[in-house]
Amino acid sequence: MPQRPPAEPGMPEDEVDTPALILDLDAFEANLDAMAAFLAPTGAKLRAHAKTHKSPVIALQQMRRGAVGQCVQKVTEAEALAWGGVPDILVSNEVVSPRKLARLLALSGISRVALCADSEAGVALAEQAAAAAGQRLRLLVEIDVGAGRCGVPPGPEAVALAQRIAASPHLIFGGLQAYHGSAQHQRTPEQRAATIAGAVEHTRRTVEQLRQQGLSCEIVGGAGTGTFPHEATSGVFTEIQAGSYAFMDADYAANQDAPPFRHALFVLTQVMSTPRDGLVVVDAGHKAAPTDSGFPKVWQRPGLRYAGASDEHGNILVEGGTAPKLGETLRLVPGHCDPTVDRFDWYVGTRKGRVECLWPVAARGGMQ
Amino acid sequence: MPQRPPAEPGMPEDEVDTPALILDLDAFEANLDAMAAFLAPTGAKLRAHAKTHKSPVIALQQMRRGAVGQCVQKVTEAEALAWGGVPDILVSNEVVSPRKLARLLALSGISRVALCADSEAGVALAEQAAAAAGQRLRLLVEIDVGAGRCGVPPGPEAVALAQRIAASPHLIFGGLQAYHGSAQHQRTPEQRAATIAGAVEHTRRTVEQLRQQGLSCEIVGGAGTGTFPHEATSGVFTEIQAGSYAFMDADYAANQDAPPFRHALFVLTQVMSTPRDGLVVVDAGHKAAPTDSGFPKVWQRPGLRYAGASDEHGNILVEGGTAPKLGETLRLVPGHCDPTVDRFDWYVGTRKGRVECLWPVAARGGMQ
């Protein structure tokens, strides 16, 4: 059963039921505008990653500003977007379950869908599923440009897999998926620039080798919030897959020379106990603000440090400034926006301290 | 929107859509039986913690084996249990939001509810809410027995707060909440025994001081899966609040001399990529198996080690044994069962490799 909305339009933010997922609309819209303005002169298009926001409402706002579509990681996310009116969806990931492939293909009547593969077996499974559905499915080759996770090596192996796709009657070769995940949080701009220079070079070489075999890449996709200026201006990447830029989080903000996006996403929490001087306990623990990328930060309250999370409790040390009172609400900047969004059923959109709108996190829990 | 069930009764486990939350029913029932058998001679009763399982279906199975009720941390969890037929619910936590207090009191027509407080302001809020609802609410005093989170100090401060409750026309003093969270994962049995000996002594003294003031404790509650044998045999604690015992997880299993419960809860995951020798990538990352208490373990596959989690990917190193094939499913033992359960909409109950039942995780996402 979905959770009830924690707020109503018009309500002051500090009356919202806690913990709640707050989207500061002024900051959010400024972030969407800033990315659109940055990409416009580069020629690269945005295909924002919906693994971050899980919302067709947000996807369509990105597309109104020029995004060509959306990325997802999971078929369930593709369904939520397609059912919410998103017309162009790339699963930037491998799917090898026949049932999931059939579900993805079932969306093609309402949305243009594409998928990635990194093995001959994966290509064969996609071909079988597309044949069974009587369709042709666009398939990209994922190449490992240094992240060491999924993907075939760039170069001849990628070309061979692309040829296999192109030779499959129910598949269309769609291009390359070339995302370097671990580069996104390298802390210095020099590290990120050097890593992505290597990724770009691997990708450029593979695109050229494909061209020599008569295979053109409709999509050359990759990049995230930490590195997108490099891919976007490379002349190689056609699509940028950043997602977190819309919200920002504490981990991206910790990058030196972080991209100039504003914190737009917060977990609103309430002080539920003030057991002794120097400590307040809030009602958001790691179930509300996952700690895989570190603890959340307390927003605009110098001297308050979130220093310990249990399931339903957060310990905030009062190291300066004014101690918050029992019942007071605080905004937390999540350590990592993606899993945090996925904990909630509702965005509470606020502007200047008042609730303006409620949007469902439509693909919340969509892991399949 | 809730996620669709990932399985149907009768299906072989390896056909379940992944990632999925598997409950091995034989192991689960053995755990419930073992706890009931352990507690029977002690006189202490089980009030299992539903923050772990979030399911009235499981709560009622625990009560059929002698549990007197359930604990929850959040009002939303209390609602899910009461609506599912659980007749006795303790919020083992502070609630200071008037709207939440009203919601809790609204359950009293169908379930006996109680709540904790650790401040005069908290008692006053509960009194106001109960008066507004025209009811009397049972309120326990939470004491800090060494965990350093919520709670008043044991002894005179706890007695003073209990007297304030007893003097409030719409409140009933219900006893003491005395949970030592951080003791649960102390690794050696000697550490846990020593820590709980201290907690028991604080609690015993406070119960005696209350008695001298004419205040009796209907409930003296606390304990978790790591320490319950100590509290249960103390002669002081009347109720045991263990939750994880029903499932076990990798973190509890890492305790030396861990309680003899079986692993009953698994995240079923599928190999989605086999990029190179020594590495397979599965479709369960930290969104499916939160890593706040460490990575999951691969179940009964020696040589396979889950060594890295991103949002939707898990990297499994093949350090021995047979490498799993593309499309193969693996069971993961979660690092921490509580947040893992809370990621899923459905339990898939299996027995001897076949799906036997589907139960909703009714309070999934119930953080408010």
XYZ file of C-alpha atoms in Angstrom:
736
model
C 0.000 0.000 0.000
C 1.484 3.399 -0.862
C 2.063 5.843 1.954
C -0.330 8.761 2.319
C 0.906 12.171 1.161
C 2.642 13.879 4.085
C 1.380 17.367 3.216
C -1.261 19.384 1.447
C -0.764 22.285 -0.933
C -0.611 25.596 0.883
C 0.741 24.164 4.129
C 3.869 25.757 5.667
C 6.876 23.491 5.216
C 7.403 23.069 8.944
C 3.954 21.469 9.285
C 4.740 18.673 6.820
C 4.704 15.190 8.382
C 8.241 13.934 8.913
C 10.348 12.380 7.578
C 9.359 13.811 4.205
C 11.099 14.300 0.869
C 11.185 18.024 0.148
C 11.850 19.357 -3.342
C 12.726 23.033 -3.276
C 11.157 24.075 -6.564
C 13.149 27.289 -7.082
C 16.445 25.445 -6.730
C 15.211 22.465 -8.763
C 14.051 24.603 -11.695
C 17.288 26.589 -11.585
C 19.212 23.318 -11.886
C 17.170 22.158 -14.887
C 17.682 25.539 -16.551
C 21.411 25.551 -15.836
C 21.956 22.128 -17.417
C 19.900 23.074 -20.485
C 21.918 26.294 -20.866
C 25.225 24.459 -20.493
C 24.422 21.763 -23.054
C 22.800 23.980 -25.682
C 26.041 25.131 -27.363
C 27.756 21.730 -27.123
C 25.522 19.794 -29.478
C 25.206 16.986 -26.928
C 21.686 16.341 -25.753
C 20.457 15.466 -22.305
C 18.965 12.031 -21.695
C 18.603 12.483 -17.960
C 18.834 9.447 -15.727
C 15.508 8.637 -14.098
C 17.182 6.234 -11.645
C 17.645 9.412 -9.621
C 14.162 10.955 -9.724
C 11.868 7.998 -10.633
C 9.185 10.411 -11.781
C 7.589 11.024 -15.196
C 6.523 14.459 -13.909
C 10.180 15.429 -13.533
C 11.174 13.645 -16.754
C 8.715 15.718 -18.777
C 10.039 18.950 -17.233
C 13.535 17.938 -18.346
C 12.242 17.165 -21.841
C 10.452 20.521 -22.105
C 13.913 22.040 -21.639
C 15.446 20.018 -24.438
C 16.170 16.536 -23.097
C 15.646 13.935 -25.822
C 14.424 11.263 -23.439
C 15.300 9.414 -20.285
C 17.594 6.667 -19.076
C 16.509 4.021 -16.604
C 18.272 1.023 -15.051
C 15.270 -1.240 -14.618
C 12.277 -2.357 -16.656
C 9.944 -1.339 -13.826
C 11.308 2.204 -14.111
C 10.729 2.134 -17.869
C 7.116 1.132 -17.257
C 6.525 3.954 -14.772
C 7.923 6.511 -17.225
C 6.128 5.166 -20.294
C 2.815 5.006 -18.429
C 3.442 8.610 -17.357
C 3.889 9.878 -20.904
C 7.650 9.760 -21.488
C 8.090 8.986 -25.202
C 11.744 7.854 -25.436
C 13.427 5.556 -22.899
C 16.832 3.871 -22.860
C 17.488 1.089 -20.380
C 21.175 1.945 -19.874
C 21.796 -1.497 -18.455
C 21.669 -5.212 -19.248
C 18.405 -7.160 -18.917
C 18.645 -10.924 -19.342
C 15.320 -12.155 -17.951
C 12.898 -13.207 -20.758
C 9.912 -12.029 -18.718
C 11.428 -8.590 -18.204
C 12.368 -8.342 -21.875
C 8.752 -9.111 -22.813
C 7.551 -6.373 -20.451
C 9.966 -3.873 -21.980
C 8.854 -4.737 -25.505
C 5.214 -4.387 -24.427
C 5.874 -0.671 -23.881
C 6.828 -0.040 -27.495
C 3.280 0.872 -28.480
C 3.477 3.985 -26.287
C 7.202 4.771 -26.027
C 10.384 4.294 -28.040
C 12.510 1.885 -26.014
C 16.118 0.723 -26.241
C 18.364 -1.536 -24.185
C 22.033 -2.398 -23.658
C 23.919 -5.664 -23.998
C 27.451 -6.734 -23.151
C 27.494 -10.387 -24.226
C 26.527 -12.646 -27.100
C 24.136 -14.445 -24.783
C 22.475 -11.146 -23.940
C 22.077 -10.307 -27.626
C 20.545 -13.727 -28.278
C 18.034 -13.264 -25.435
C 17.027 -9.848 -26.777
C 16.639 -11.272 -30.301
C 14.418 -14.101 -29.018
C 12.243 -11.708 -27.023
C 11.862 -9.265 -29.920
C 11.046 -12.090 -32.322
C 8.422 -13.439 -29.934
C 6.907 -9.945 -29.693
C 7.058 -9.480 -33.473
C 9.105 -6.306 -33.077
C 12.527 -4.840 -33.683
C 14.359 -3.683 -30.567
C 17.180 -1.114 -30.513
C 20.175 -2.518 -28.696
C 23.281 -0.584 -27.657
C 26.621 -2.162 -26.842
C 27.854 -1.279 -23.383
C 31.612 -0.768 -23.302
C 33.736 -0.671 -20.161
C 35.571 2.648 -20.380
C 37.417 2.081 -17.118
C 34.787 1.693 -14.405
C 35.359 -2.071 -14.185
C 31.732 -3.088 -13.883
C 29.609 -4.216 -16.846
C 30.524 -3.821 -20.511
C 32.746 -5.386 -23.138
C 36.191 -3.923 -23.768
C 36.217 -1.011 -26.219
C 37.523 -1.753 -29.683
C 37.268 -5.041 -31.595
C 35.142 -6.906 -29.041
C 32.599 -4.114 -29.051
C 32.598 -4.046 -32.841
C 32.027 -7.805 -32.988
C 29.053 -7.537 -30.647
C 27.615 -4.638 -32.656
C 27.916 -6.709 -35.821
C 26.062 -9.536 -34.148
C 23.277 -7.134 -33.202
C 23.124 -5.700 -36.705
C 22.906 -9.223 -38.127
C 19.975 -10.153 -35.858
C 16.673 -9.839 -37.719
C 14.708 -8.396 -34.815
C 17.387 -6.078 -33.442
C 18.683 -2.657 -34.501
C 22.178 -1.577 -33.536
C 21.600 1.633 -31.570
C 25.078 2.784 -30.585
C 27.326 2.729 -27.525
C 26.733 2.996 -23.797
C 29.949 4.353 -22.269
C 29.371 5.449 -18.684
C 32.242 5.810 -16.252
C 30.553 5.523 -12.866
C 33.535 5.578 -10.554
C 34.868 8.800 -12.110
C 31.866 10.793 -10.903
C 33.103 11.175 -7.343
C 36.816 11.476 -7.897
C 37.392 14.513 -5.745
C 39.738 16.711 -7.789
C 38.807 18.188 -11.165
C 42.191 17.037 -12.493
C 41.420 13.399 -11.640
C 38.012 13.581 -13.278
C 39.381 15.291 -16.389
C 42.119 12.692 -16.798
C 39.809 9.734 -16.269
C 37.210 10.986 -18.700
C 39.886 11.865 -21.280
C 40.705 8.162 -21.288
C 37.039 7.163 -21.514
C 36.488 9.570 -24.391
C 39.489 8.196 -26.238
C 38.293 4.573 -25.857
C 34.862 5.615 -27.076
C 36.156 7.696 -29.994
C 38.273 4.804 -31.207
C 35.375 2.346 -30.985
C 33.004 4.685 -32.836
C 35.597 5.012 -35.595
C 36.126 1.242 -35.832
C 32.376 0.748 -36.057
C 32.175 3.365 -38.811
C 34.846 1.483 -40.737
C 32.563 -1.555 -40.596
C 29.604 0.458 -41.833
C 27.950 0.727 -38.436
C 26.850 4.154 -37.250
C 25.985 5.065 -33.674
C 22.689 6.854 -33.277
C 23.459 7.173 -29.574
C 26.834 7.506 -27.876
C 25.749 7.902 -24.282
C 27.317 8.289 -20.883
C 28.430 10.896 -18.309
C 27.090 11.859 -14.935
C 26.813 14.947 -12.783
C 30.491 14.783 -11.809
C 31.964 14.640 -15.304
C 29.422 15.753 -17.937
C 31.254 18.925 -19.087
C 34.028 16.683 -20.426
C 31.805 14.228 -22.300
C 29.477 16.966 -23.564
C 32.318 18.918 -25.182
C 34.197 15.865 -26.451
C 32.627 15.800 -29.891
C 32.143 12.046 -29.364
C 29.269 11.725 -26.918
C 25.842 12.593 -28.327
C 23.858 12.066 -25.140
C 24.526 13.017 -21.512
C 23.003 10.808 -18.812
C 23.336 12.984 -15.714
C 20.605 12.575 -13.121
C 21.733 13.954 -9.761
C 22.273 17.450 -11.191
C 18.560 18.137 -10.708
C 18.833 17.644 -6.936
C 22.506 17.585 -5.904
C 23.544 15.763 -2.747
C 26.245 15.949 -0.107
C 28.508 13.508 -1.946
C 28.504 15.488 -5.218
C 28.883 18.736 -3.282
C 32.080 17.297 -1.746
C 33.750 17.180 -5.167
C 36.277 19.990 -5.529
C 35.058 22.405 -8.178
C 31.642 20.724 -8.016
C 29.229 21.695 -10.775
C 27.304 24.828 -9.810
C 23.973 23.176 -9.070
C 21.951 24.033 -5.980
C 20.772 21.679 -3.259
C 17.126 21.138 -4.177
C 16.361 17.868 -2.378
C 16.012 17.540 1.380
C 14.764 15.111 3.956
C 12.635 17.089 6.376
C 13.010 15.702 9.872
C 11.662 16.536 13.313
C 13.497 16.695 16.636
C 11.884 13.905 18.665
C 14.159 13.899 21.721
C 16.591 16.308 23.370
C 18.143 13.920 25.872
C 21.061 16.078 27.024
C 23.164 19.113 26.200
C 24.938 18.741 22.920
C 22.656 16.085 21.406
C 19.295 16.152 19.694
C 17.698 13.066 18.151
C 15.669 13.407 14.955
C 13.162 11.040 13.380
C 15.176 10.362 10.195
C 17.703 7.526 10.428
C 19.238 5.522 7.623
C 15.863 4.198 6.500
C 14.966 7.795 5.558
C 18.413 8.986 4.436
C 20.561 6.030 3.322
C 24.206 6.297 4.383
C 25.952 4.407 1.550
C 27.650 7.690 0.567
C 27.927 9.208 4.020
C 25.681 10.899 6.534
C 23.361 13.721 5.538
C 24.287 17.312 6.328
C 22.081 19.675 8.310
C 21.017 22.500 5.987
C 21.885 26.065 6.934
C 22.348 25.333 10.618
C 26.046 25.890 11.367
C 27.158 23.974 14.435
C 24.764 21.074 13.916
C 26.355 17.843 12.711
C 24.467 14.661 11.856
C 26.858 12.140 13.385
C 25.025 8.837 13.768
C 22.180 6.981 12.102
C 20.212 4.008 13.310
C 17.150 2.658 11.533
C 14.702 5.335 12.640
C 16.868 7.792 14.602
C 19.465 10.354 13.654
C 21.853 11.739 16.271
C 22.701 15.382 15.699
C 25.521 16.883 17.710
C 25.189 20.525 18.707
C 28.748 21.809 18.332
C 27.822 25.472 18.040
C 24.959 27.762 17.233
C 21.507 27.301 18.718
C 20.259 23.864 19.704
C 16.983 23.037 17.953
C 13.979 22.525 20.208
C 11.812 19.453 20.656
C 9.346 19.342 17.763
C 11.393 21.659 15.539
C 11.962 20.586 11.944
C 15.308 20.571 10.137
C 16.220 20.051 6.498
C 18.840 17.382 5.813
C 20.866 17.298 2.595
C 21.021 13.569 1.750
C 24.391 11.903 1.387
C 23.192 10.293 -1.844
C 20.072 11.474 -3.618
C 19.255 8.317 -5.642
C 18.564 5.830 -2.834
C 17.022 8.589 -0.719
C 14.368 9.424 -3.312
C 13.630 5.703 -3.611
C 12.667 5.560 0.089
C 9.673 7.868 -0.341
C 6.295 7.690 -2.067
C 5.888 11.450 -2.479
C 7.812 14.538 -3.418
C 6.625 17.522 -1.437
C 7.334 20.480 -3.723
C 7.854 23.692 -1.771
C 8.571 27.282 -2.711
C 9.543 29.979 -0.262
C 8.548 27.845 2.700
C 5.100 26.730 1.505
C 3.957 23.479 -0.059
C 3.090 24.059 -3.706
C 2.587 20.541 -5.083
C 2.770 16.797 -4.411
C 4.240 14.453 -7.022
C 4.321 10.666 -6.681
C 7.698 8.916 -6.814
C 6.100 6.726 -9.451
C 8.898 4.163 -9.796
C 9.617 4.004 -6.044
C 10.882 0.508 -5.242
C 11.040 -0.344 -8.948
C 14.041 -2.658 -8.743
C 12.948 -5.319 -11.198
C 1.859 2.706 -6.676
C 2.894 -0.588 -5.055
C 5.132 -2.908 -7.026
C 3.569 -5.995 -8.595
C 4.218 -9.333 -6.867
C 7.410 -10.847 -8.312
C 6.145 -14.424 -8.203
C 3.127 -16.677 -8.133
C 2.446 -19.586 -5.799
C 3.828 -22.837 -7.160
C 6.643 -21.229 -9.150
C 10.199 -22.546 -8.673
C 12.285 -20.076 -6.686
C 14.736 -19.520 -9.519
C 11.943 -18.172 -11.739
C 11.020 -15.390 -9.315
C 11.575 -11.883 -10.709
C 14.722 -10.360 -9.235
C 15.622 -8.673 -6.996
C 13.044 -10.251 -4.697
C 12.689 -10.692 -0.946
C 12.644 -14.406 -0.205
C 11.380 -15.770 3.098
C 12.443 -19.365 3.607
C 9.393 -20.611 5.510
C 11.003 -23.668 7.105
C 13.807 -21.561 8.598
C 11.435 -18.742 9.540
C 9.020 -21.024 11.393
C 11.918 -22.763 13.141
C 13.107 -19.348 14.368
C 9.664 -18.422 15.719
C 9.429 -21.795 17.465
C 12.928 -21.501 18.930
C 12.245 -18.090 20.466
C 8.928 -19.270 21.919
C 10.638 -22.320 23.414
C 13.457 -20.240 24.880
C 11.185 -17.673 26.524
C 8.545 -20.072 27.876
C 10.407 -21.008 31.083
C 11.713 -17.479 31.744
C 8.410 -15.782 32.446
C 9.341 -12.943 30.083
C 6.991 -12.528 27.134
C 7.815 -11.666 23.559
C 6.639 -8.344 22.165
C 8.427 -8.750 18.849
C 9.620 -5.641 17.045
C 7.693 -5.058 13.840
C 10.246 -2.468 12.653
C 11.980 -5.563 11.287
C 9.150 -7.358 9.488
C 6.518 -4.611 8.931
C 3.842 -7.244 8.462
C 0.687 -8.057 10.435
C 0.784 -11.539 8.859
C 4.099 -12.218 10.589
C 3.005 -10.439 13.781
C 0.017 -12.738 14.151
C 2.214 -15.812 13.669
C 4.420 -14.576 16.506
C 1.360 -13.985 18.689
C -0.011 -17.468 18.007
C 3.240 -18.702 19.555
C 2.822 -16.641 22.695
C 3.901 -13.087 21.883
C 1.755 -10.596 23.818
C 1.846 -7.967 21.096
C 4.167 -5.987 18.899
C 6.529 -3.044 19.093
C 6.792 -0.425 16.376
C 8.880 2.725 15.981
C 6.455 4.771 13.908
C 2.755 5.601 13.941
C 2.446 4.476 10.312
C 3.697 1.045 11.382
C 1.143 0.978 14.204
C -1.588 1.717 11.673
C -0.512 -1.086 9.337
C -0.501 -3.584 12.210
C -3.789 -2.458 13.744
C -5.515 -2.499 10.357
C -4.141 -6.023 9.895
C -5.614 -7.344 13.121
C -2.820 -6.937 15.688
C -4.569 -6.218 19.012
C -1.743 -4.825 21.195
C 0.881 -2.351 19.954
C 3.611 -0.412 21.763
C 5.308 2.477 20.001
C 8.711 1.921 21.623
C 9.733 5.430 20.716
C 8.909 9.102 21.224
C 6.235 10.801 19.103
C 5.904 14.567 19.499
C 3.809 15.572 16.488
C 0.195 16.355 17.473
C -1.087 15.030 14.151
C 0.706 11.716 14.636
C -0.507 11.449 18.220
C -4.087 11.924 16.988
C -3.578 9.157 14.419
C -2.218 6.811 17.077
C -5.154 7.512 19.385
C -7.548 6.913 16.494
C -6.420 3.264 16.480
C -7.564 2.617 20.027
C -10.986 1.417 18.911
C -9.377 -1.623 17.268
C -6.079 -2.106 19.119
C -4.594 -1.440 22.544
C -1.877 1.173 21.971
C 0.900 2.595 24.123
C 3.725 5.068 23.604
C 7.008 6.216 25.168
C 8.143 9.612 26.416
C 11.458 10.962 27.632
C 10.620 14.582 28.474
C 8.062 16.693 30.298
C 7.203 18.358 27.002
C 6.547 14.953 25.455
C 4.250 14.004 28.336
C 2.363 17.291 27.948
C 1.872 16.701 24.212
C 0.558 13.194 24.846
C -1.813 14.496 27.547
C -3.168 17.175 25.195
C -3.690 14.674 22.382
C -5.418 12.143 24.642
C -7.634 14.844 26.137
C -8.605 16.044 22.662
C -9.463 12.454 21.705
C -11.387 11.912 24.931
C -9.226 8.904 25.813
C -6.596 7.693 28.236
C -3.264 6.742 26.673
C -0.702 4.405 28.238
C 2.686 6.078 28.346
C 5.981 4.406 29.234
C 9.079 6.250 30.363
C 12.079 5.552 28.173
C 15.288 5.326 30.192
C 18.786 5.466 28.743
C 20.448 2.297 30.007
C 23.725 3.082 28.292
C 23.007 3.336 24.566
C 23.311 7.125 24.602
C 20.380 7.885 22.340
C 16.898 8.764 23.624
C 15.684 8.358 27.191
C 15.960 10.027 30.576
C 18.597 8.810 33.029
C 17.491 5.859 35.161
C 16.605 6.617 38.756
C 15.105 9.824 40.151
C 14.591 11.580 36.787
C 12.690 8.593 35.448
C 10.606 8.451 38.626
C 9.758 12.150 38.354
C 8.605 11.705 34.762
C 6.523 8.663 35.710
C 4.873 10.674 38.459
C 4.045 13.391 35.984
C 2.423 10.801 33.710
C 0.493 9.283 36.597
C -0.753 12.741 37.577
C -2.013 13.504 34.049
C -5.753 12.905 33.802
C -5.676 11.381 30.320
C -2.515 9.300 30.701
C -1.778 5.964 32.376
C 1.759 5.171 33.503
C 2.601 1.981 31.619
C 6.118 1.110 32.740
C 9.679 1.423 31.420
C 11.243 1.200 27.988
C 14.875 0.124 28.520
C 16.437 -0.927 25.227
C 20.199 -1.009 24.787
C 20.638 -0.774 21.017
C 24.383 -0.547 20.750
C 24.872 -3.698 22.836
C 23.203 -5.885 20.243
C 26.228 -6.082 17.962
C 29.024 -6.125 20.480
C 30.921 -9.053 19.069
C 31.902 -11.122 22.103
C 29.390 -12.741 24.452
C 31.374 -11.367 27.392
C 30.928 -7.774 26.177
C 27.216 -8.252 25.670
C 26.775 -9.918 29.064
C 28.633 -7.131 30.846
C 26.776 -4.348 29.064
C 23.365 -5.858 29.703
C 24.241 -6.585 33.331
C 24.628 -2.834 33.716
C 21.384 -2.122 31.872
C 19.515 -4.632 34.008
C 20.891 -3.076 37.193
C 19.827 0.457 36.119
C 16.401 -0.870 35.269
C 16.022 -2.922 38.460
C 16.884 0.097 40.588
C 14.427 2.329 38.763
C 11.614 -0.235 39.039
C 12.269 -0.421 42.788
C 12.300 3.370 43.183
C 9.010 3.573 41.281
C 7.527 0.890 43.531
C 8.535 2.920 46.573
C 6.498 5.774 45.130
C 3.521 3.512 44.581
C 4.026 3.204 40.834
C 4.027 -0.276 39.315
C 5.340 -1.154 35.860
C 2.947 -3.182 33.765
C 5.669 -3.353 31.113
C 9.434 -3.389 31.557
C 10.526 -3.789 27.962
C 13.736 -3.968 26.001
C 16.277 -6.419 24.539
C 17.112 -7.405 20.982
C 18.286 -10.451 19.108
C 21.870 -9.982 20.327
C 21.160 -9.818 24.055
C 17.680 -11.176 24.860
C 18.816 -14.227 26.907
C 20.211 -11.801 29.501
C 17.144 -9.581 29.788
C 14.729 -12.521 29.622
C 16.348 -14.280 32.581
C 16.980 -11.116 34.601
C 13.766 -11.255 36.601
C 13.363 -7.550 35.822
C 12.305 -7.385 32.197
C 8.740 -8.538 31.488
C 8.815 -8.091 27.723
C 11.436 -8.905 25.091
C 11.495 -6.758 21.946
C 13.644 -8.832 19.606
C 12.768 -8.569 15.926
C 15.664 -9.788 13.788
C 15.579 -13.268 15.350
C 12.821 -14.218 12.915
C 15.083 -13.606 9.907
C 18.702 -13.257 11.065
C 21.149 -11.277 8.965
C 24.863 -11.205 8.249
C 25.555 -8.641 10.976
C 23.902 -10.685 13.749
C 25.525 -13.850 12.413
C 28.913 -12.135 12.862
C 28.414 -11.981 16.631
C 30.540 -14.595 18.374
C 28.247 -17.150 19.976
C 25.359 -15.735 17.934
C 21.921 -16.955 18.931
C 21.075 -20.202 17.129
C 18.600 -18.791 14.640
C 18.688 -19.719 10.975
C 19.017 -17.406 8.004
C 15.447 -17.162 6.737
C 15.550 -13.915 4.747
C 17.299 -13.533 1.414
C 17.494 -11.145 -1.478
C 17.211 -13.225 -4.615
C 19.342 -11.728 -7.355
C 20.187 -12.600 -10.958
C 23.549 -12.537 -12.711
C 23.108 -9.827 -15.355
C 26.682 -9.579 -16.646
C 29.796 -11.761 -16.635
C 32.285 -9.197 -17.919
C 35.504 -11.103 -17.220
C 37.028 -13.995 -15.316
C 36.672 -13.556 -11.596
C 33.746 -11.118 -11.648
C 30.013 -11.473 -12.080
C 27.602 -8.562 -11.747
C 24.168 -9.119 -10.188
C 21.047 -7.004 -10.313
C 20.919 -6.233 -6.562
C 22.926 -3.210 -5.434
C 22.500 -1.159 -2.290
C 18.982 -0.117 -3.251
C 17.983 -3.796 -2.867
C 20.327 -4.743 -0.014
C 21.281 -1.662 2.033
C 24.899 -1.618 3.165
C 24.648 0.330 6.443
C 25.785 -2.836 8.279
C 28.031 -4.254 5.588
C 27.677 -6.058 2.297
C 25.409 -9.067 1.905
C 26.879 -12.567 1.848
C 26.325 -15.045 -0.965
C 24.373 -17.997 0.452
C 25.894 -21.466 0.222
C 28.253 -20.605 -2.617
C 31.776 -20.869 -1.183
C 34.256 -18.817 -3.177
C 31.749 -16.109 -4.135
C 32.154 -12.781 -2.321
C 29.880 -9.772 -2.721
C 32.516 -7.051 -2.743
C 30.961 -3.894 -4.147
C 27.527 -2.285 -4.374
C 26.324 0.558 -6.544
C 22.692 1.627 -6.775
C 21.482 -1.208 -8.985
C 24.540 -3.448 -9.364
C 26.378 -5.813 -7.078
C 29.905 -6.959 -7.907
C 30.576 -10.544 -6.886
C 34.155 -11.769 -6.964
C 34.704 -15.407 -7.899
C 37.549 -16.424 -5.597
C 36.910 -20.151 -5.788
C 34.258 -22.697 -6.628
C 32.172 -22.448 -9.782
C 31.407 -19.093 -11.376
C 27.660 -18.562 -11.740
C 26.362 -18.222 -15.298
C 24.570 -15.325 -16.925
C 20.933 -15.470 -15.880
C 21.571 -17.677 -12.851
C 19.986 -16.635 -9.554
C 21.763 -16.407 -6.205
C 20.482 -15.906 -2.685
C 22.087 -13.060 -0.729
C 21.985 -12.893 3.074
C 21.365 -9.182 3.776
C 23.847 -7.273 5.893
C 20.944 -5.830 7.893
C 17.463 -7.285 7.667
C 15.426 -4.254 8.838
C 16.219 -1.763 6.071
C 16.312 -4.579 3.513
C 12.727 -5.673 4.217
C 11.678 -2.033 3.989
C 12.897 -1.861 0.381
C 10.350 -4.402 -0.870
C 6.587 -4.526 -1.296
C 6.294 -8.320 -1.090
C 7.619 -11.270 0.818
C 7.952 -14.304 -1.416
C 7.507 -17.241 0.959
C 9.261 -20.361 -0.313
C 9.607 -23.900 0.952
C 11.974 -26.467 -0.498
C 12.609 -24.341 -3.565
C 9.006 -23.527 -4.499
C 6.947 -20.399 -3.901
C 4.267 -21.125 -1.319
C 2.821 -17.692 -0.536
C 3.055 -13.947 -1.073
C 2.655 -11.549 1.856
C 2.634 -7.758 1.524
C 5.222 -5.760 3.455
C 2.280 -3.754 4.729
C 4.218 -0.989 6.497
C 6.869 -0.691 3.762
C 8.093 2.908 3.711
C 6.116 3.690 6.857
C 8.543 6.212 8.295
C 6.081 8.744 9.682
